[in-house]
Short mmCIF file of C-alpha atoms in Angstrom, two decimals:
data_model
loop_
_atom_site.label_atom_id
_atom_site.label_comp_id
_atom_site.label_asym_id
_atom_site.label_seq_id
_atom_site.Cartn_x
_atom_site.Cartn_y
_atom_site.Cartn_z
CA UNK A 1 -11.87 -10.37 13.36
CA UNK A 2 -11.67 -13.15 10.78
CA UNK A 3 -13.11 -15.69 13.23
CA UNK A 4 -15.97 -13.31 14.02
CA UNK A 5 -16.73 -12.81 10.32
CA UNK A 6 -16.71 -16.56 9.69
CA UNK A 7 -19.15 -17.18 12.55
CA UNK A 8 -21.43 -14.30 11.54
CA UNK A 9 -21.83 -15.09 7.85
CA UNK A 10 -22.22 -18.84 7.91
CA UNK A 11 -21.91 -20.91 4.75
CA UNK A 12 -24.59 -19.85 2.28
CA UNK A 13 -23.69 -19.05 -1.34
CA UNK A 14 -23.17 -15.33 -0.59
CA UNK A 15 -21.19 -15.66 2.65
CA UNK A 16 -17.77 -15.45 0.97
CA UNK A 17 -18.78 -12.30 -0.95
CA UNK A 18 -20.10 -10.63 2.21
CA UNK A 19 -16.93 -11.50 4.14
CA UNK A 20 -14.73 -10.19 1.34
CA UNK A 21 -16.59 -6.89 1.07
CA UNK A 22 -16.55 -6.30 4.83
CA UNK A 23 -12.90 -7.30 5.17
CA UNK A 24 -12.07 -4.78 2.46
CA UNK A 25 -14.08 -2.09 4.24
CA UNK A 26 -12.40 -2.86 7.60
CA UNK A 27 -8.93 -2.49 6.13
CA UNK A 28 -9.52 0.97 4.61
CA UNK A 29 -8.78 2.98 7.75
CA UNK A 30 -5.23 1.58 7.89
CA UNK A 31 -2.58 4.16 7.02
CA UNK A 32 -1.16 3.74 3.55
CA UNK A 33 2.62 3.43 3.20
CA UNK A 34 4.40 6.29 1.47
CA UNK A 35 7.59 6.38 -0.54
CA UNK A 36 10.18 8.93 0.56
CA UNK A 37 13.87 9.68 0.25
CA UNK A 38 15.58 9.29 3.61
CA UNK A 39 18.04 12.02 2.68
CA UNK A 40 15.34 14.69 2.82
CA UNK A 41 13.78 13.64 6.15
CA UNK A 42 15.40 14.72 9.40
CA UNK A 43 13.18 12.70 11.75
CA UNK A 44 14.33 9.06 11.72
CA UNK A 45 11.20 7.97 13.59
CA UNK A 46 9.43 8.36 10.24
CA UNK A 47 11.50 5.40 8.94
CA UNK A 48 9.77 3.11 11.44
CA UNK A 49 7.34 0.36 10.49
CA UNK A 50 4.57 0.44 13.10
CA UNK A 51 3.00 -2.99 12.51
CA UNK A 52 6.34 -4.83 12.31
CA UNK A 53 7.79 -2.78 15.19
CA UNK A 54 11.14 -2.15 13.51
CA UNK A 55 12.95 1.19 13.62
CA UNK A 56 14.21 1.17 10.00
CA UNK A 57 12.24 -0.35 7.18
CA UNK A 58 12.50 -0.48 3.40
CA UNK A 59 9.87 -2.19 1.32
CA UNK A 60 10.18 -3.21 -2.29
CA UNK A 61 9.04 -5.95 -4.60
CA UNK A 62 10.14 -7.12 -7.99
CA UNK A 63 11.40 -4.16 -10.05
CA UNK A 64 9.14 -5.20 -12.93
CA UNK A 65 6.14 -4.24 -10.84
CA UNK A 66 6.55 -0.56 -9.92
CA UNK A 67 8.99 2.19 -10.79
CA UNK A 68 9.48 2.98 -7.10
CA UNK A 69 10.83 -0.56 -6.69
CA UNK A 70 13.32 0.02 -9.51
CA UNK A 71 14.65 3.06 -7.65
CA UNK A 72 14.87 1.14 -4.36
CA UNK A 73 16.75 -1.72 -6.07
CA UNK A 74 19.20 0.73 -7.64
CA UNK A 75 19.78 2.57 -4.36
CA UNK A 76 20.18 -0.66 -2.39
CA UNK A 77 22.58 -2.08 -4.96
CA UNK A 78 24.66 1.10 -4.87
CA UNK A 79 24.67 1.20 -1.05
CA UNK A 80 25.97 -2.39 -0.97
CA UNK A 81 28.71 -1.52 -3.47
CA UNK A 82 27.32 -3.88 -6.11
CA UNK A 83 26.79 -1.06 -8.60
CA UNK A 84 27.93 2.54 -8.99
CA UNK A 85 25.96 5.25 -7.18
CA UNK A 86 22.97 6.54 -9.11
CA UNK A 87 23.37 10.04 -10.44
CA UNK A 88 20.30 11.62 -8.88
CA UNK A 89 20.17 14.29 -6.21
CA UNK A 90 18.11 13.45 -3.13
CA UNK A 91 15.57 16.15 -4.09
CA UNK A 92 15.07 14.46 -7.47
CA UNK A 93 14.58 11.11 -5.76
CA UNK A 94 12.02 12.73 -3.45
CA UNK A 95 10.15 14.19 -6.46
CA UNK A 96 10.01 10.67 -7.95
CA UNK A 97 8.73 9.34 -4.61
CA UNK A 98 6.07 12.07 -4.47
CA UNK A 99 4.95 11.23 -8.01
CA UNK A 100 4.76 7.50 -7.17
CA UNK A 101 2.74 8.33 -4.04
CA UNK A 102 0.32 10.46 -6.09
CA UNK A 103 -0.20 7.66 -8.64
CA UNK A 104 -0.61 5.05 -5.89
CA UNK A 105 -3.23 7.20 -4.12
CA UNK A 106 -5.13 7.74 -7.38
CA UNK A 107 -5.07 4.01 -8.09
CA UNK A 108 -6.28 3.19 -4.59
CA UNK A 109 -9.11 5.71 -4.92
CA UNK A 110 -10.28 4.12 -8.19
CA UNK A 111 -10.11 0.70 -6.54
CA UNK A 112 -12.20 1.92 -3.60
CA UNK A 113 -14.79 3.53 -5.87
CA UNK A 114 -15.01 0.31 -7.86
CA UNK A 115 -15.58 -1.67 -4.64
CA UNK A 116 -18.22 0.85 -3.56
CA UNK A 117 -20.00 0.45 -6.90
CA UNK A 118 -19.89 -3.35 -6.63
CA UNK A 119 -21.20 -3.16 -3.07
CA UNK A 120 -24.05 -0.83 -4.08
CA UNK A 121 -25.05 -3.16 -6.92
CA UNK A 122 -24.76 -6.17 -4.59
CA UNK A 123 -27.04 -4.50 -2.03
CA UNK A 124 -29.54 -3.43 -4.70
CA UNK A 125 -29.76 -6.98 -6.07
CA UNK A 126 -30.12 -8.50 -2.60
#
């Protein structure tokens, strides 16, 4: 896809902007990852990461970035015996995951609307 975009848009002063907008639009249909508590899900196939083709997957980044990552760090640390277990029931963890998913979806929607606005202005100017 990237090779095709490079060949299609050439090297004029707007080619990078066109490629970036279209790449963004192409990636939208991809399914967004969701946070969940494994203790509340019975179907372990839901733990799978499709693109990486691994049966069990946990994603997290630096805990200064998102609250969901703080929870994952705490749970991972406790599961490895490096810290005491956290004192949260699995239902409470799932409620936190649901809240993080809601906020992430809202943020993504604002980002998409912003890109749509930029694209509309770009088209109007061109």
